[in-house]
Amino acid sequence: MDIQKIRRDFPLLHNGAGQKTITYLDNACQSLRPSSVIEAINQYYAQSSACSGRSMHRLAAEVTRSCDQSRSAAAKFLNAGRKEEIVFTRNTTEGINLVANSLNLQKDDVVLLSDKEHNSNLIPWQVLSRKKGIAIRVIPSHPDNTFDLEAYEKCLDNKVRLVSLGSTSNLDGTSLPAAEVVKKAHQNGSLVLLDAAQAAPHYKIDVKALGVDFLALSGHKMLGPSGTGILYGKYALLDQLDPFLVGGDTVASSTYDSCEYLPPPEKFEAGLQDYAGIIGLGAAFQYLQNVGWNAIQKQELLLNECITSGIRNLPQLKIIGPADPKLRGGIVSFYIEGIDSHRIALMLDQMANIAVRSGQHCVHSWFNAHQIKGSVRASVYFYNTIEEATLFVTSLQKIRKVL
Amino acid sequence: MFCIVAFVILSILGIFSATNRSLAKEALDCVLRRVTLRPCNTGFDEKMKARILGSVITRSENAARLINSHFELLSWTFFILMFASSIYAVRSSYLFYVTGSCNGLNQTAFCVLDPQGSSNQISGIDETCKVKPTTAADLTLSGVNLTDFPIMNSNSKDTIVMIGSYGCDYTRKAYPLVRELVDKSKASFIYLDYPVKEKTDYLSRVGFCVAKQDPGKYWQFNDTLFAADKAKLEDVSFIEETLTGLGMDSKAIGFCASDPQTQATVTQQLDQILKTNFYGTPTVFINGDPLIGPKPYRVYAIKLRGLWYW
Ligand SMILES: Cc1ncc(COP(=O)(O)O)c(C=O)c1O
C-alpha cells in the first residue's frame, strides 16, 4: 500500500503549504472522505439531483440506477445473498432501532447484550423494556474486557429472542468471535443482530458465512458520507417484519383505511432518501475494496503497536482492554488517573493539531459500572502514518510530564 | 476568577473573531454561574486551561508545568491586575474627558487616547526669553496686574485669561475654542499676546495700539488674525488691509506701533505676563486655574461650567 498516494486522495490530509496538517485519530467517530466519495456526492447535486424511483424522467432513472448500484455494492461488500437484503438507513443507530421496533418482541422476551454496548445498542432495548416489558440481560466481559464466550453461553436460554452485540467495541477495539456467537445463538433458537459500526470499516464481513440475521453499520465510519448507514437483514426475516418508519415510498398502494407494503427493502425506506449519501456510500465501498483488507489491517496494527508501546509505560496510564494491540484493532483507549480526559484531548488539539475523542464515547454504562470518569481514545485508520502515531506518542509524553 | 479574566479578554478579542465571541459567551455563562456560587457547567475553565497549556507546552514544558500547578493563583493575579488596570483605565478615560489628558490636567506623560499629546503642545518661551524653568504648579495670576489690558465682558464673575501668540500654531488651535466659550458663557476675557515667534512680535504692539485707539476693535482684530492664514501674519500689507477693513487708520496705528513709548509699555506688559510664570503658549487661566496647551473645547467648558457644561 502506497500510503502517501492514498493520503493524496483525502483533501483533509494535504492542506496547502504552510498550513498545519491535522493528525486525525478520531476515526472511530467518523472517518475522513476520499475525493472519489466527495465527487460522487457533488456529481449527484450538480448533475442529477432528482428523486429515485418515483419519477419517470431520465434524471430520475439515472438516480435510480446509481442508488441501485450502491445497493449492489453494499450487498457485495457484505457478501449478502441478494441486494434486497440491504436497507439504507441514516446510521447504525437507525438500523438497530428499526430491528428493535419491528421485531415484535413480547413481554419477558430476553435481549442479550454485552456489558460495553454503545448507547445505540442499549437505549432502544431499554425503551422496549419500559414499553413492552422485554428483559435485558448483560453478558459480563473478561477482566481484560474481551468477550467471554462461556459467560455468553451461560446467558443463553429459551427466553433469549435476540442476541444484539457490537462485533467490535468502540470503547476498546476488541472484537468478538462473531461466527461462534451466531452459531451458539442459532442453536439456542435466538436471532442475532450485530452492531458492525466499528467492524465494517476494518475487516471483511461475510454475512452469509456468519449466518447473522441482522447487521447494522454506519457509512460515515468507513469513508462514506455523514448520515449514511446500512441495515442488512436476511430477506425472509425482513419480509416478515412490519416497517418501523412508514409513509411515502414504503407502500405499493393505499386506501383510506389500509395499505399494501412494498417488499423489502423499500418498505423500510420511508420518505425521500439521502440519494447523494447513498451514491457516495457506493463510492466508499469501492474505495475500500481497492485498498484491500489485508493492507488496512496491517497498517492499523502497525499504528496500534507504535502507540501502545509508546504510551503503555507512562505513569498512571491505563489502557482499556487487553494489553496486546493485536486484540484492539484500530483503537487505543486510555485514561490517566487524576487527569481529565478532555483536558488531554484539548491539549493534543492545541499543541499538535491532533484530533482524538475524549469522554465516555457513548458507553456511559461501562464507565459508570467501572467508576471511571472517561478515557482518551485514539482511533487510527489505514491512511494514518507512523509519523502521526509517533507525534501522538511524543505529544502525550510531553503532556504527561507537565500534568 | 479565571472566567472573569477570560470573559473580559475574550470579549475584547470577540470584536475581531466569531470564535472568540462564542467563547466569550461561554465565559459569561461561567461567570454568571460562579456569581451564584454554582460550578461552571460548560467546562469552560477546564477547556481554556487545556488550550492555554497546549499552547504553552510547545514553547516551554517548564512554563506549562508552572501554569498547571498554579493555575488558580495565576488566575487571581491576572484578575487583580485586570481589576486594577480597569480602574486605571476608567480613571484615565475620565481624566482624558475632563482634562484632555489621561494623567490629569497639564500632565504630559503618554496617553493612549491622545498619543501625540496634542492637548499639551505648546510653543515654549524658553528659547526666546530668559526665564527660570517653571512648571504648571508655578503658574498663577495673583500678583499679575491685568488692569491695563483690554477686557471683554468685564462684569462677569467668571474670568478667562489667555496667554497666546499670534504666530503660534497651538494658540491658533485653542483661540477659536476659547472665543466660542467666551461667547457662550459671557465670561470676562482677557487676551495677552506674548510673541513667542520673533517675526510676529510687532503684532503685539499693533494690537496694543488698536486697543488704545478703539478697545472694541481689538477683539475683531484678534479674531481676524487668528482666522487668517498664518503665513500672512508676516505680511505688513495684509495687516494694513486688516486694519483698514476694521475702519481704522492703518498709518496712525503703524506710527503708534513704532513709537518708542509703545515699545516701552508693551515691554512692561510682557513683563507682567511673565509674572504668571507661564512657559509656553497657549496658556489659558480659567478662574485662575491654568490650562497649558490647546485643550479640546469640552475641557475649557468643563473647567468653567462643570461636568454637565452643556
Ligand atoms: C459500536 C458502535 N455502535 C453504534 C454506534 C452508533 O453509530 P451512529 O452514530 O453512526 O449511529 C457507534 C458510533 O460510534 C459505535 O461505535
Short mmCIF file of N, CA and C in Angstrom, two decimals, chain A residues 126-277:
data_model
loop_
_atom_site.label_atom_id
_atom_site.label_comp_id
_atom_site.label_asym_id
_atom_site.label_seq_id
_atom_site.Cartn_x
_atom_site.Cartn_y
_atom_site.Cartn_z
N GLN A 126 -33.76 -0.57 26.19
CA GLN A 126 -34.31 -0.06 27.46
C GLN A 126 -35.71 0.51 27.23
N VAL A 127 -35.88 1.16 26.10
CA VAL A 127 -37.20 1.73 25.80
C VAL A 127 -38.22 0.59 25.62
N LEU A 128 -37.79 -0.45 24.90
CA LEU A 128 -38.70 -1.59 24.71
C LEU A 128 -39.02 -2.27 26.03
N SER A 129 -38.04 -2.26 26.89
CA SER A 129 -38.25 -2.88 28.19
C SER A 129 -39.34 -2.11 28.95
N ARG A 130 -39.29 -0.78 28.86
CA ARG A 130 -40.31 0.03 29.53
C ARG A 130 -41.66 -0.08 28.84
N LYS A 131 -41.64 -0.14 27.51
CA LYS A 131 -42.91 -0.14 26.76
C LYS A 131 -43.58 -1.51 26.76
N LYS A 132 -42.75 -2.54 26.55
CA LYS A 132 -43.35 -3.85 26.34
C LYS A 132 -42.98 -4.87 27.41
N GLY A 133 -42.06 -4.51 28.24
CA GLY A 133 -41.68 -5.44 29.31
C GLY A 133 -40.67 -6.48 28.87
N ILE A 134 -39.94 -6.23 27.81
CA ILE A 134 -38.88 -7.18 27.47
C ILE A 134 -37.78 -7.09 28.54
N ALA A 135 -36.95 -8.11 28.59
CA ALA A 135 -35.88 -8.08 29.60
C ALA A 135 -34.52 -7.96 28.91
N ILE A 136 -33.66 -7.20 29.56
CA ILE A 136 -32.29 -7.05 29.03
C ILE A 136 -31.37 -7.89 29.90
N ARG A 137 -30.59 -8.69 29.26
CA ARG A 137 -29.61 -9.48 30.03
C ARG A 137 -28.21 -9.07 29.56
N VAL A 138 -27.32 -8.86 30.51
CA VAL A 138 -25.99 -8.34 30.16
C VAL A 138 -24.92 -9.41 30.38
N ILE A 139 -24.16 -9.66 29.33
CA ILE A 139 -23.08 -10.65 29.42
C ILE A 139 -21.83 -9.96 29.96
N PRO A 140 -21.28 -10.44 31.07
CA PRO A 140 -20.05 -9.79 31.55
C PRO A 140 -18.86 -10.16 30.67
N SER A 141 -17.96 -9.23 30.52
CA SER A 141 -16.74 -9.50 29.74
C SER A 141 -15.68 -10.07 30.65
N HIS A 142 -14.63 -10.58 30.05
CA HIS A 142 -13.46 -10.99 30.83
C HIS A 142 -12.89 -9.76 31.53
N PRO A 143 -12.06 -9.97 32.55
CA PRO A 143 -11.47 -8.79 33.21
C PRO A 143 -10.70 -7.89 32.24
N ASP A 144 -10.13 -8.46 31.18
CA ASP A 144 -9.41 -7.59 30.23
C ASP A 144 -10.34 -7.04 29.15
N ASN A 145 -11.63 -7.17 29.40
CA ASN A 145 -12.66 -6.59 28.52
C ASN A 145 -12.89 -7.38 27.22
N THR A 146 -12.24 -8.50 27.07
CA THR A 146 -12.51 -9.31 25.86
C THR A 146 -13.80 -10.11 26.08
N PHE A 147 -14.35 -10.59 24.97
CA PHE A 147 -15.64 -11.27 25.04
C PHE A 147 -15.49 -12.62 25.75
N ASP A 148 -16.39 -12.87 26.68
CA ASP A 148 -16.35 -14.12 27.44
C ASP A 148 -17.37 -15.08 26.86
N LEU A 149 -16.90 -16.00 26.04
CA LEU A 149 -17.79 -16.92 25.34
C LEU A 149 -18.55 -17.82 26.32
N GLU A 150 -17.85 -18.18 27.38
CA GLU A 150 -18.51 -19.06 28.37
C GLU A 150 -19.66 -18.35 29.05
N ALA A 151 -19.35 -17.13 29.46
CA ALA A 151 -20.41 -16.34 30.12
C ALA A 151 -21.59 -16.16 29.17
N TYR A 152 -21.26 -15.98 27.92
CA TYR A 152 -22.30 -15.80 26.89
C TYR A 152 -23.19 -17.04 26.84
N GLU A 153 -22.52 -18.17 26.76
CA GLU A 153 -23.30 -19.42 26.68
C GLU A 153 -24.20 -19.58 27.89
N LYS A 154 -23.66 -19.20 29.03
CA LYS A 154 -24.46 -19.32 30.25
C LYS A 154 -25.70 -18.44 30.20
N CYS A 155 -25.58 -17.34 29.49
CA CYS A 155 -26.71 -16.40 29.42
C CYS A 155 -27.79 -16.87 28.44
N LEU A 156 -27.41 -17.75 27.55
CA LEU A 156 -28.37 -18.19 26.53
C LEU A 156 -29.36 -19.18 27.15
N ASP A 157 -30.62 -18.84 27.06
CA ASP A 157 -31.66 -19.82 27.42
C ASP A 157 -32.84 -19.59 26.50
N ASN A 158 -33.91 -20.34 26.75
CA ASN A 158 -35.00 -20.29 25.76
C ASN A 158 -35.78 -18.98 25.77
N LYS A 159 -35.46 -18.13 26.73
CA LYS A 159 -36.15 -16.82 26.73
C LYS A 159 -35.45 -15.82 25.81
N VAL A 160 -34.23 -16.14 25.46
CA VAL A 160 -33.45 -15.17 24.67
C VAL A 160 -33.97 -15.17 23.23
N ARG A 161 -34.67 -14.11 22.86
CA ARG A 161 -35.19 -14.00 21.48
C ARG A 161 -34.12 -13.42 20.56
N LEU A 162 -33.33 -12.49 21.14
CA LEU A 162 -32.37 -11.80 20.29
C LEU A 162 -31.05 -11.59 21.03
N VAL A 163 -29.97 -11.86 20.30
CA VAL A 163 -28.64 -11.52 20.81
C VAL A 163 -28.20 -10.29 20.01
N SER A 164 -28.00 -9.19 20.70
CA SER A 164 -27.64 -7.96 19.99
C SER A 164 -26.29 -7.47 20.53
N LEU A 165 -25.27 -7.62 19.72
CA LEU A 165 -23.91 -7.33 20.22
C LEU A 165 -23.11 -6.48 19.24
N GLY A 166 -22.26 -5.69 19.81
CA GLY A 166 -21.33 -4.94 18.98
C GLY A 166 -20.20 -5.87 18.57
N SER A 167 -19.99 -6.04 17.28
CA SER A 167 -18.95 -7.02 16.90
C SER A 167 -17.56 -6.47 17.22
N THR A 168 -17.38 -5.16 17.09
CA THR A 168 -16.13 -4.56 17.56
C THR A 168 -16.52 -3.40 18.46
N SER A 169 -15.86 -3.32 19.60
CA SER A 169 -16.24 -2.31 20.57
C SER A 169 -15.61 -0.97 20.25
N ASN A 170 -16.39 0.07 20.36
CA ASN A 170 -15.83 1.40 20.15
C ASN A 170 -15.11 1.88 21.40
N LEU A 171 -15.30 1.15 22.49
CA LEU A 171 -14.64 1.53 23.73
C LEU A 171 -13.17 1.13 23.71
N ASP A 172 -12.90 -0.10 23.29
CA ASP A 172 -11.52 -0.59 23.39
C ASP A 172 -11.02 -1.28 22.12
N GLY A 173 -11.88 -1.42 21.13
CA GLY A 173 -11.43 -2.00 19.86
C GLY A 173 -11.45 -3.53 19.81
N THR A 174 -11.86 -4.16 20.90
CA THR A 174 -11.88 -5.63 20.89
C THR A 174 -13.04 -6.14 20.03
N SER A 175 -12.82 -7.27 19.41
CA SER A 175 -13.88 -7.86 18.59
C SER A 175 -14.29 -9.19 19.19
N LEU A 176 -15.53 -9.55 18.93
CA LEU A 176 -15.97 -10.85 19.45
C LEU A 176 -15.91 -11.90 18.35
N PRO A 177 -15.89 -13.15 18.74
CA PRO A 177 -15.87 -14.21 17.73
C PRO A 177 -17.26 -14.34 17.12
N ALA A 178 -17.53 -13.56 16.11
CA ALA A 178 -18.90 -13.40 15.61
C ALA A 178 -19.50 -14.73 15.13
N ALA A 179 -18.71 -15.51 14.38
CA ALA A 179 -19.27 -16.75 13.82
C ALA A 179 -19.75 -17.67 14.94
N GLU A 180 -18.93 -17.76 15.96
CA GLU A 180 -19.30 -18.64 17.08
C GLU A 180 -20.51 -18.10 17.83
N VAL A 181 -20.51 -16.81 18.00
CA VAL A 181 -21.64 -16.18 18.70
C VAL A 181 -22.94 -16.47 17.96
N VAL A 182 -22.88 -16.33 16.64
CA VAL A 182 -24.09 -16.56 15.84
C VAL A 182 -24.50 -18.03 15.92
N LYS A 183 -23.51 -18.88 15.79
CA LYS A 183 -23.80 -20.32 15.80
C LYS A 183 -24.50 -20.71 17.11
N LYS A 184 -23.94 -20.26 18.20
CA LYS A 184 -24.49 -20.64 19.51
C LYS A 184 -25.90 -20.06 19.68
N ALA A 185 -26.09 -18.85 19.20
CA ALA A 185 -27.42 -18.23 19.33
C ALA A 185 -28.44 -19.02 18.52
N HIS A 186 -28.04 -19.38 17.32
CA HIS A 186 -28.98 -20.11 16.47
C HIS A 186 -29.29 -21.49 17.07
N GLN A 187 -28.28 -22.07 17.65
CA GLN A 187 -28.53 -23.36 18.31
C GLN A 187 -29.55 -23.19 19.43
N ASN A 188 -29.54 -22.02 19.98
CA ASN A 188 -30.47 -21.72 21.07
C ASN A 188 -31.82 -21.22 20.55
N GLY A 189 -31.92 -21.07 19.25
CA GLY A 189 -33.17 -20.57 18.66
C GLY A 189 -33.31 -19.07 18.76
N SER A 190 -32.21 -18.37 18.97
CA SER A 190 -32.26 -16.91 19.08
C SER A 190 -31.76 -16.27 17.79
N LEU A 191 -32.29 -15.08 17.53
CA LEU A 191 -31.80 -14.30 16.39
C LEU A 191 -30.57 -13.51 16.82
N VAL A 192 -29.79 -13.08 15.83
CA VAL A 192 -28.59 -12.28 16.16
C VAL A 192 -28.58 -10.99 15.33
N LEU A 193 -28.39 -9.90 16.06
CA LEU A 193 -28.17 -8.60 15.42
C LEU A 193 -26.76 -8.16 15.78
N LEU A 194 -25.96 -7.92 14.77
CA LEU A 194 -24.60 -7.44 15.06
C LEU A 194 -24.51 -5.95 14.76
N ASP A 195 -23.99 -5.23 15.75
CA ASP A 195 -23.70 -3.81 15.55
C ASP A 195 -22.28 -3.78 14.99
N ALA A 196 -22.21 -3.56 13.67
CA ALA A 196 -20.90 -3.63 13.00
C ALA A 196 -20.33 -2.25 12.71
N ALA A 197 -20.80 -1.26 13.49
CA ALA A 197 -20.33 0.12 13.24
C ALA A 197 -18.81 0.21 13.26
N GLN A 198 -18.17 -0.50 14.20
CA GLN A 198 -16.70 -0.42 14.31
C GLN A 198 -16.01 -1.59 13.64
N ALA A 199 -16.79 -2.53 13.15
CA ALA A 199 -16.19 -3.69 12.50
C ALA A 199 -16.07 -3.46 11.00
N ALA A 200 -17.17 -3.05 10.41
CA ALA A 200 -17.22 -2.93 8.94
C ALA A 200 -16.11 -2.08 8.33
N PRO A 201 -15.65 -1.01 9.00
CA PRO A 201 -14.58 -0.22 8.38
C PRO A 201 -13.23 -0.93 8.37
N HIS A 202 -13.09 -1.98 9.20
CA HIS A 202 -11.74 -2.50 9.44
C HIS A 202 -11.47 -3.92 8.96
N TYR A 203 -12.49 -4.72 8.82
CA TYR A 203 -12.24 -6.07 8.30
C TYR A 203 -13.43 -6.59 7.52
N LYS A 204 -13.13 -7.63 6.77
CA LYS A 204 -14.14 -8.21 5.88
C LYS A 204 -15.28 -8.83 6.70
N ILE A 205 -16.47 -8.47 6.33
CA ILE A 205 -17.63 -9.09 6.96
C ILE A 205 -18.36 -9.89 5.88
N ASP A 206 -18.58 -11.14 6.19
CA ASP A 206 -19.27 -12.01 5.25
C ASP A 206 -20.54 -12.48 5.94
N VAL A 207 -21.63 -11.81 5.66
CA VAL A 207 -22.86 -12.11 6.40
C VAL A 207 -23.35 -13.53 6.12
N LYS A 208 -23.06 -13.96 4.89
CA LYS A 208 -23.51 -15.32 4.54
C LYS A 208 -22.73 -16.35 5.37
N ALA A 209 -21.43 -16.18 5.41
CA ALA A 209 -20.61 -17.12 6.16
C ALA A 209 -20.94 -17.06 7.66
N LEU A 210 -21.20 -15.85 8.14
CA LEU A 210 -21.52 -15.70 9.56
C LEU A 210 -22.90 -16.25 9.88
N GLY A 211 -23.78 -16.15 8.93
CA GLY A 211 -25.16 -16.58 9.14
C GLY A 211 -25.94 -15.60 10.01
N VAL A 212 -25.39 -14.40 10.17
CA VAL A 212 -26.04 -13.42 11.06
C VAL A 212 -27.39 -12.99 10.48
N ASP A 213 -28.34 -12.70 11.38
CA ASP A 213 -29.69 -12.35 10.93
C ASP A 213 -29.80 -10.89 10.54
N PHE A 214 -29.27 -10.04 11.39
CA PHE A 214 -29.27 -8.60 11.09
C PHE A 214 -27.88 -8.03 11.38
N LEU A 215 -27.54 -7.02 10.62
CA LEU A 215 -26.25 -6.37 10.87
C LEU A 215 -26.38 -4.89 10.49
N ALA A 216 -25.99 -4.06 11.40
CA ALA A 216 -26.11 -2.62 11.15
C ALA A 216 -24.73 -1.98 11.07
N LEU A 217 -24.59 -1.04 10.18
CA LEU A 217 -23.31 -0.31 10.09
C LEU A 217 -23.56 1.14 9.69
N SER A 218 -22.52 1.96 9.90
CA SER A 218 -22.59 3.38 9.55
C SER A 218 -21.63 3.67 8.42
N GLY A 219 -22.12 4.34 7.39
CA GLY A 219 -21.25 4.69 6.26
C GLY A 219 -20.16 5.67 6.64
N HIS A 220 -20.51 6.60 7.55
CA HIS A 220 -19.55 7.67 7.86
C HIS A 220 -18.32 7.21 8.64
N LYS A 221 -18.34 6.00 9.13
CA LYS A 221 -17.13 5.49 9.81
C LYS A 221 -16.25 4.73 8.84
N MET A 222 -16.69 4.62 7.60
CA MET A 222 -15.93 3.84 6.62
C MET A 222 -15.87 4.57 5.28
N LEU A 223 -15.50 5.84 5.38
CA LEU A 223 -15.25 6.71 4.22
C LEU A 223 -16.52 7.26 3.57
N GLY A 224 -17.67 6.79 4.02
CA GLY A 224 -18.93 7.23 3.39
C GLY A 224 -19.38 8.59 3.91
N PRO A 225 -20.39 9.15 3.26
CA PRO A 225 -20.91 10.47 3.68
C PRO A 225 -21.55 10.40 5.07
N SER A 226 -21.56 11.55 5.76
CA SER A 226 -22.20 11.61 7.09
C SER A 226 -23.67 11.27 6.97
N GLY A 227 -24.17 10.57 7.96
CA GLY A 227 -25.60 10.27 7.97
C GLY A 227 -26.00 9.22 6.95
N THR A 228 -25.10 8.28 6.72
CA THR A 228 -25.48 7.16 5.85
C THR A 228 -25.22 5.87 6.63
N GLY A 229 -26.04 4.87 6.36
CA GLY A 229 -25.84 3.59 7.03
C GLY A 229 -26.58 2.48 6.31
N ILE A 230 -26.35 1.29 6.81
CA ILE A 230 -26.98 0.13 6.19
C ILE A 230 -27.47 -0.80 7.27
N LEU A 231 -28.65 -1.33 7.05
CA LEU A 231 -29.08 -2.46 7.86
C LEU A 231 -29.16 -3.65 6.92
N TYR A 232 -28.38 -4.66 7.23
CA TYR A 232 -28.53 -5.91 6.48
C TYR A 232 -29.52 -6.77 7.26
N GLY A 233 -30.42 -7.47 6.56
CA GLY A 233 -31.31 -8.44 7.21
C GLY A 233 -31.55 -9.59 6.25
N LYS A 234 -31.63 -10.78 6.80
CA LYS A 234 -31.96 -11.92 5.92
C LYS A 234 -33.30 -11.62 5.28
N TYR A 235 -33.40 -11.91 4.01
CA TYR A 235 -34.60 -11.49 3.29
C TYR A 235 -35.87 -12.03 3.95
N ALA A 236 -35.83 -13.31 4.31
CA ALA A 236 -37.04 -13.93 4.87
C ALA A 236 -37.47 -13.20 6.14
N LEU A 237 -36.48 -12.78 6.92
CA LEU A 237 -36.81 -12.06 8.16
C LEU A 237 -37.34 -10.66 7.85
N LEU A 238 -36.66 -10.00 6.96
CA LEU A 238 -37.11 -8.63 6.61
C LEU A 238 -38.54 -8.68 6.07
N ASP A 239 -38.80 -9.71 5.31
CA ASP A 239 -40.12 -9.84 4.69
C ASP A 239 -41.22 -9.95 5.75
N GLN A 240 -40.86 -10.60 6.86
CA GLN A 240 -41.88 -10.78 7.92
C GLN A 240 -42.09 -9.52 8.76
N LEU A 241 -41.06 -8.70 8.82
CA LEU A 241 -41.14 -7.55 9.73
C LEU A 241 -42.07 -6.47 9.21
N ASP A 242 -42.77 -5.85 10.14
CA ASP A 242 -43.50 -4.64 9.78
C ASP A 242 -42.52 -3.48 9.80
N PRO A 243 -42.69 -2.51 8.91
CA PRO A 243 -41.74 -1.40 8.94
C PRO A 243 -41.89 -0.56 10.21
N PHE A 244 -40.83 0.16 10.49
CA PHE A 244 -40.78 0.98 11.72
C PHE A 244 -41.19 2.41 11.37
N LEU A 245 -40.56 2.95 10.37
CA LEU A 245 -40.98 4.27 9.85
C LEU A 245 -41.81 4.00 8.61
N VAL A 246 -42.94 4.62 8.49
CA VAL A 246 -43.79 4.35 7.32
C VAL A 246 -44.17 5.66 6.63
N GLY A 247 -44.72 5.52 5.43
CA GLY A 247 -45.12 6.71 4.68
C GLY A 247 -44.79 6.52 3.22
N GLY A 248 -44.48 7.63 2.56
CA GLY A 248 -44.16 7.60 1.13
C GLY A 248 -43.07 6.62 0.81
N ASP A 249 -43.19 5.97 -0.30
CA ASP A 249 -42.19 5.03 -0.81
C ASP A 249 -42.16 3.68 -0.09
N THR A 250 -42.99 3.51 0.94
CA THR A 250 -42.96 2.21 1.64
C THR A 250 -44.12 1.32 1.21
N VAL A 251 -45.08 1.91 0.49
CA VAL A 251 -46.26 1.11 0.14
C VAL A 251 -46.46 1.06 -1.38
N ALA A 252 -47.08 -0.07 -1.79
CA ALA A 252 -47.40 -0.21 -3.21
C ALA A 252 -48.69 0.52 -3.50
N SER A 253 -49.61 0.49 -2.52
CA SER A 253 -50.90 1.16 -2.71
C SER A 253 -51.54 1.39 -1.35
N SER A 254 -52.50 2.31 -1.33
CA SER A 254 -53.23 2.52 -0.07
C SER A 254 -54.67 2.90 -0.36
N THR A 255 -55.56 2.56 0.59
CA THR A 255 -56.94 3.08 0.55
C THR A 255 -57.03 3.99 1.76
N TYR A 256 -58.22 4.52 2.05
CA TYR A 256 -58.32 5.42 3.22
C TYR A 256 -58.08 4.68 4.53
N ASP A 257 -58.27 3.36 4.51
CA ASP A 257 -58.04 2.68 5.79
C ASP A 257 -57.10 1.47 5.71
N SER A 258 -56.40 1.34 4.62
CA SER A 258 -55.45 0.23 4.58
C SER A 258 -54.32 0.54 3.60
N CYS A 259 -53.27 -0.31 3.66
CA CYS A 259 -52.19 -0.14 2.70
C CYS A 259 -51.52 -1.48 2.43
N GLU A 260 -50.83 -1.49 1.33
CA GLU A 260 -50.10 -2.72 0.99
C GLU A 260 -48.63 -2.34 0.91
N TYR A 261 -47.83 -2.92 1.82
CA TYR A 261 -46.41 -2.56 1.84
C TYR A 261 -45.69 -3.08 0.61
N LEU A 262 -44.69 -2.35 0.24
CA LEU A 262 -43.78 -2.85 -0.80
C LEU A 262 -42.91 -3.94 -0.18
N PRO A 263 -42.29 -4.76 -0.99
CA PRO A 263 -41.39 -5.76 -0.42
C PRO A 263 -40.12 -5.09 0.11
N PRO A 264 -39.33 -5.80 0.93
CA PRO A 264 -38.05 -5.23 1.37
C PRO A 264 -37.15 -4.99 0.16
N PRO A 265 -36.32 -4.06 0.15
CA PRO A 265 -36.03 -3.14 1.26
C PRO A 265 -36.91 -1.90 1.25
N GLU A 266 -37.71 -1.69 0.16
CA GLU A 266 -38.44 -0.42 0.04
C GLU A 266 -39.34 -0.13 1.24
N LYS A 267 -39.96 -1.19 1.77
CA LYS A 267 -40.92 -0.90 2.86
C LYS A 267 -40.25 -0.29 4.10
N PHE A 268 -38.93 -0.43 4.15
CA PHE A 268 -38.23 0.14 5.31
C PHE A 268 -37.61 1.51 5.02
N GLU A 269 -37.68 1.92 3.78
CA GLU A 269 -37.01 3.18 3.41
C GLU A 269 -38.06 4.26 3.18
N ALA A 270 -38.56 4.80 4.26
CA ALA A 270 -39.69 5.73 4.20
C ALA A 270 -39.23 7.14 3.79
N GLY A 271 -40.01 7.73 2.93
CA GLY A 271 -39.74 9.12 2.55
C GLY A 271 -38.56 9.24 1.61
N LEU A 272 -38.33 10.46 1.21
CA LEU A 272 -37.25 10.71 0.26
C LEU A 272 -35.90 10.42 0.91
N GLN A 273 -35.10 9.68 0.23
CA GLN A 273 -33.83 9.21 0.81
C GLN A 273 -32.67 10.19 0.53
N ASP A 274 -31.59 9.95 1.22
CA ASP A 274 -30.38 10.75 1.00
C ASP A 274 -29.64 10.17 -0.21
N TYR A 275 -30.15 10.50 -1.39
CA TYR A 275 -29.59 9.88 -2.61
C TYR A 275 -28.10 10.18 -2.76
N ALA A 276 -27.74 11.41 -2.50
CA ALA A 276 -26.32 11.76 -2.63
C ALA A 276 -25.49 10.90 -1.68
N GLY A 277 -26.01 10.72 -0.47
CA GLY A 277 -25.31 9.91 0.52
C GLY A 277 -25.20 8.46 0.07
#
